[in-house]
Amino acid sequence: MFFYYLDLAWRSIKKTPLLSLLMVLAISIGISITITTLNVYQLMSVNPAGERSDKLIAVQLWSQGKDAWKEFNAQVTYQDAFNLRKSDLPVRQTAMFVTGLAIQTEDADLSPLLETVRVTDSDFFEMFSVPFLYGRAWDKSVDTEAAYQVVINEEMNRKLFSGENSIGKTLFLDSKPYQVVGVIKIWNPSPQYYDVTTGAFTDSAQLFVPFSLAPIEEFQSWGNNQSWKRDSINTYSDRLNSEMHWIQYWVELTDDKQRDEYAQWLTRYVEQQQLLGRFDSPEAAAQLSNVAQWLELNEVVPEDNKILVGLSALFLLVCLVNMLGLLLAKFLKRAPEVGVRRAIGASRRQIFAQHMVEVGLIGFCGGVLGLIWAWMSLSMLSARFDLENSLTNLDPSMWIIAPAIAICAALVAGTYPAWRICSTNPSVHLKSQ
Amino acid sequence: MLQIKPIINTLMRSKSGPILLLIQIILSVAIVANASFIISERIALMDRDSGTAEEEVFDFRLYAFDSDIDIESQSQRDMRAIRDLPGVIDATTTSMVPLSGGGWSSGYTIGNSEETAKDTESAAIYYGDDHMVNTLGVDLIEGRNFYETEIVTGSPDLATHAIVSKAFAKATWGDEPAIGKIMYAGDFGSQPLQVIGVVDKLQGAWVNSSYLDNSVILNVRLVNVFTKVLVRAEVGTLTQLKQAIPAVLHKDQPNRVIEGFTLISEHRKRVYRNHELMATVLSMMVVLLLLITSLGLAGMVMFNIERRTKQIGTRRALGARRRDILSLFLVENYIICIVGGIIGGLVAVQLGQQLMTFYSLPKLELIYPIMTVVGLMVLTTVAVILPARKAASISPATATRSV
């Protein structure tokens, strides 16, 4: 029966090509706008930590003074990071920031490269599920006993060592020799949830060096450095002892129980620091957020995207109302024909089903066309605005979502006209034949 | 206009069509009004002038990773070498590049005593030398530039003199002249800075900040392994200087990374990218929405005409002119448009209210819904006239044949 209805639907569409085309256009444009905005929204709001989202916890401290910021800072001070690392409650933990270093190899022909480098602890790789190609992270002992070791990524490995296994080789960062201990595969979570302070959609660093080297090598911070206090900072140790917030701190906790314990430990830490004269704001406290909460807290999905998704939903609604009107026109025009069919025995249910199949077919065509529009508009936008590829690739799920939305929307719009046509009295139309 | 009553009667008889049209117009007005408001707001944001010679000024980064380099003297040699290059108008080291999105900012303290001292609004800070004003291409409207002898070299804490933007001077001292005023970089009394000049306009690095127009230039040549350099050169010389500058600097000291080379106009494009993206997507939405609405309307009118062929034929037979038939459809359309426009305007204001509550958008200005309704009236007129002309040309004979 379904295929018979499909055949009927196709004939009917062919009979009123202009009206049908208008409908397909309307729904496809509505779908394409919705898909375009939804696609960008979805890619921005995706939680790249997956099932580890609840275990990875960002630590924030209200360490500022009374008249300073009115909210938790996304980063902590070096002093606090240093002290937090002493806790043995978390399964894993890491302090980190980004810097930039000049890279050279023993190959003198290679001109120095200036690259972003993440300064972090060995736990970083395990915590954020960084995939290794060769080797592994530096030993945990390096986190306390600094050693000149480095983890690089596949691309950097290709550039510096033409892609071979480079474990044990030496490269120079700011003219100091570092030993390569690990090569990671290309790893670029989007959003870059573990450090959103310089934008959640920037590329991950290609090199990683031990945090314990920071006070020795005096790595400059390339990230945000926020001060509430007028510390005079002239030397690197001034910086380390200052109240400047510039370090991201993450811990891994297995369950809620451990999270509570850690929260208590932090409360005690805050109290202890207060005795030392820090944390003098009445709001002094610690805040823990898992990845999902962290993305929410840092408003990783820009407001603009939310507004666009909202407006495009309304837009789709307009397209549907438009389609509803056109369908009504189209179906009612066919009333005499339906009258005849009803008179020779077609049930209302059959008439209704037949029209819904027709509507569904229009919706499907609209959905497919809409996908093509969406793909075109996304590639146009990415070319025009030179956006990150990840934001403008059509998400695979959209190949299901788009036609599904289109068909559902069309069916919703088609219900009333189909109902109208099948509920009219056949005798009215028969009379005028 | 005597036709209005029968037209309303017709509309009331077959409600569903006109009601759908009405809903569509209401929604269109609500969306288009808000979208065009956001678009024009973004365009206004992007149009703000940075006060600098954006097409002439570019920056690059210089990273001297070799610890043997004496950066202080190296930097002075570098700057001299750059200024001597053909095409270069002027150059300076800087802490920040206008519109680049990264840099330094701070508030200052002003007042007569510790008790009455207060904080100023935040301002972007440019640390640079006596070449800074000329390099940026900003307009010095009061006071003077730094003298070469006033420039200190080293840490930011050494600053003693300041050139401020007019916006900052106004926010801090109101209508009093800013020249000669003292502000403090530290707490009250610590590190006094004397204002010696005012530039007409100079923006900082962060285009989304509330203090974008507040800028301060301080008389310090920063000494750092990582140096930002601003160069002002004749338009079109960038490609050639991109080669020439690293060549001349590497000849002096090869152990350095030199990269970046971005015109301020390119920084502008990048930092406003999201605003431009938003404006583009919304414009697309507005155009398509209007297109769909008018196509839908045209489709409905076409259908109406077919359905009412007999009625139109009868009217024509009874002496109605083509013009009468045309105006019949137009008046019908205007009634729906006006009613839809009024309700749509109210919905638009409501929607704007919601957007303002939940997001950082300013309040919708009334002119937007009004203009949208007017625009929609014009558009629907076109969408109606085309099919209605066809209706008007129906000959009474064919239309009434089967009556």
PDB file of N, CA and C in Angstrom, chain A residues 66-94:
ATOM      1  N   LYS A  66      39.463  41.235  49.208  1.00  0.00           N
ATOM      2  CA  LYS A  66      38.069  41.675  49.371  1.00  0.00           C
ATOM      3  C   LYS A  66      37.528  42.445  48.181  1.00  0.00           C
ATOM      4  N   ASP A  67      38.301  43.410  47.692  1.00  0.00           N
ATOM      5  CA  ASP A  67      37.749  44.287  46.659  1.00  0.00           C
ATOM      6  C   ASP A  67      38.167  43.858  45.265  1.00  0.00           C
ATOM      7  N   ALA A  68      38.471  42.584  45.124  1.00  0.00           N
ATOM      8  CA  ALA A  68      38.946  42.139  43.817  1.00  0.00           C
ATOM      9  C   ALA A  68      37.786  41.554  43.019  1.00  0.00           C
ATOM     10  N   TRP A  69      38.086  40.586  42.153  1.00  0.00           N
ATOM     11  CA  TRP A  69      37.075  40.008  41.277  1.00  0.00           C
ATOM     12  C   TRP A  69      35.895  39.476  42.055  1.00  0.00           C
ATOM     13  N   LYS A  70      34.745  39.473  41.386  1.00  0.00           N
ATOM     14  CA  LYS A  70      33.521  39.037  42.046  1.00  0.00           C
ATOM     15  C   LYS A  70      33.186  37.587  41.715  1.00  0.00           C
ATOM     16  N   GLU A  71      34.128  36.870  41.160  1.00  0.00           N
ATOM     17  CA  GLU A  71      33.845  35.472  40.819  1.00  0.00           C
ATOM     18  C   GLU A  71      35.118  34.652  40.905  1.00  0.00           C
ATOM     19  N   PHE A  72      34.932  33.336  40.861  1.00  0.00           N
ATOM     20  CA  PHE A  72      36.094  32.450  40.861  1.00  0.00           C
ATOM     21  C   PHE A  72      36.878  32.683  39.589  1.00  0.00           C
ATOM     22  N   ASN A  73      38.202  32.743  39.712  1.00  0.00           N
ATOM     23  CA  ASN A  73      39.026  32.841  38.523  1.00  0.00           C
ATOM     24  C   ASN A  73      39.210  31.444  37.938  1.00  0.00           C
ATOM     25  N   ALA A  74      39.344  31.382  36.610  1.00  0.00           N
ATOM     26  CA  ALA A  74      39.512  30.082  35.962  1.00  0.00           C
ATOM     27  C   ALA A  74      40.881  29.480  36.282  1.00  0.00           C
ATOM     28  N   GLN A  75      41.805  30.312  36.774  1.00  0.00           N
ATOM     29  CA  GLN A  75      43.162  29.834  37.028  1.00  0.00           C
ATOM     30  C   GLN A  75      43.548  30.038  38.489  1.00  0.00           C
ATOM     31  N   VAL A  76      44.653  29.451  38.889  1.00  0.00           N
ATOM     32  CA  VAL A  76      45.128  29.615  40.264  1.00  0.00           C
ATOM     33  C   VAL A  76      46.530  30.221  40.240  1.00  0.00           C
ATOM     34  N   THR A  77      47.018  30.601  41.409  1.00  0.00           N
ATOM     35  CA  THR A  77      48.357  31.179  41.493  1.00  0.00           C
ATOM     36  C   THR A  77      49.386  30.049  41.538  1.00  0.00           C
ATOM     37  N   TYR A  78      50.645  30.387  41.315  1.00  0.00           N
ATOM     38  CA  TYR A  78      51.686  29.361  41.357  1.00  0.00           C
ATOM     39  C   TYR A  78      51.798  28.779  42.764  1.00  0.00           C
ATOM     40  N   GLN A  79      51.722  29.658  43.771  1.00  0.00           N
ATOM     41  CA  GLN A  79      51.807  29.185  45.160  1.00  0.00           C
ATOM     42  C   GLN A  79      50.763  28.116  45.421  1.00  0.00           C
ATOM     43  N   ASP A  80      49.528  28.398  44.994  1.00  0.00           N
ATOM     44  CA  ASP A  80      48.448  27.440  45.250  1.00  0.00           C
ATOM     45  C   ASP A  80      48.665  26.153  44.461  1.00  0.00           C
ATOM     46  N   ALA A  81      49.077  26.300  43.204  1.00  0.00           N
ATOM     47  CA  ALA A  81      49.327  25.105  42.397  1.00  0.00           C
ATOM     48  C   ALA A  81      50.399  24.250  43.069  1.00  0.00           C
ATOM     49  N   PHE A  82      51.425  24.916  43.567  1.00  0.00           N
ATOM     50  CA  PHE A  82      52.536  24.221  44.218  1.00  0.00           C
ATOM     51  C   PHE A  82      52.030  23.449  45.438  1.00  0.00           C
ATOM     52  N   ASN A  83      51.161  24.119  46.215  1.00  0.00           N
ATOM     53  CA  ASN A  83      50.636  23.469  47.427  1.00  0.00           C
ATOM     54  C   ASN A  83      49.643  22.361  47.099  1.00  0.00           C
ATOM     55  N   LEU A  84      48.795  22.611  46.092  1.00  0.00           N
ATOM     56  CA  LEU A  84      47.784  21.615  45.734  1.00  0.00           C
ATOM     57  C   LEU A  84      48.442  20.313  45.289  1.00  0.00           C
ATOM     58  N   ARG A  85      49.578  20.424  44.629  1.00  0.00           N
ATOM     59  CA  ARG A  85      50.256  19.230  44.129  1.00  0.00           C
ATOM     60  C   ARG A  85      50.677  18.307  45.263  1.00  0.00           C
ATOM     61  N   LYS A  86      50.696  18.841  46.498  1.00  0.00           N
ATOM     62  CA  LYS A  86      51.127  18.012  47.630  1.00  0.00           C
ATOM     63  C   LYS A  86      50.039  17.057  48.094  1.00  0.00           C
ATOM     64  N   SER A  87      48.792  17.324  47.727  1.00  0.00           N
ATOM     65  CA  SER A  87      47.717  16.442  48.178  1.00  0.00           C
ATOM     66  C   SER A  87      47.855  15.080  47.516  1.00  0.00           C
ATOM     67  N   ASP A  88      47.674  14.002  48.293  1.00  0.00           N
ATOM     68  CA  ASP A  88      47.744  12.682  47.658  1.00  0.00           C
ATOM     69  C   ASP A  88      46.353  12.088  47.480  1.00  0.00           C
ATOM     70  N   LEU A  89      45.307  12.903  47.678  1.00  0.00           N
ATOM     71  CA  LEU A  89      43.940  12.402  47.503  1.00  0.00           C
ATOM     72  C   LEU A  89      43.582  12.084  46.048  1.00  0.00           C
ATOM     73  N   PRO A  90      43.837  12.989  45.122  1.00  0.00           N
ATOM     74  CA  PRO A  90      43.429  12.699  43.741  1.00  0.00           C
ATOM     75  C   PRO A  90      44.229  11.537  43.159  1.00  0.00           C
ATOM     76  N   VAL A  91      43.579  10.784  42.268  1.00  0.00           N
ATOM     77  CA  VAL A  91      44.256   9.689  41.573  1.00  0.00           C
ATOM     78  C   VAL A  91      45.380  10.262  40.708  1.00  0.00           C
ATOM     79  N   ARG A  92      45.028  11.304  40.011  1.00  0.00           N
ATOM     80  CA  ARG A  92      46.009  11.996  39.188  1.00  0.00           C
ATOM     81  C   ARG A  92      45.745  13.492  39.311  1.00  0.00           C
ATOM     82  N   GLN A  93      46.742  14.287  39.054  1.00  0.00           N
ATOM     83  CA  GLN A  93      46.531  15.736  39.059  1.00  0.00           C
ATOM     84  C   GLN A  93      47.618  16.423  38.265  1.00  0.00           C
ATOM     85  N   THR A  94      47.268  17.593  37.757  1.00  0.00           N
ATOM     86  CA  THR A  94      48.266  18.335  36.993  1.00  0.00           C
ATOM     87  C   THR A  94      48.046  19.842  37.068  1.00  0.00           C
TER      88      THR A  94
END
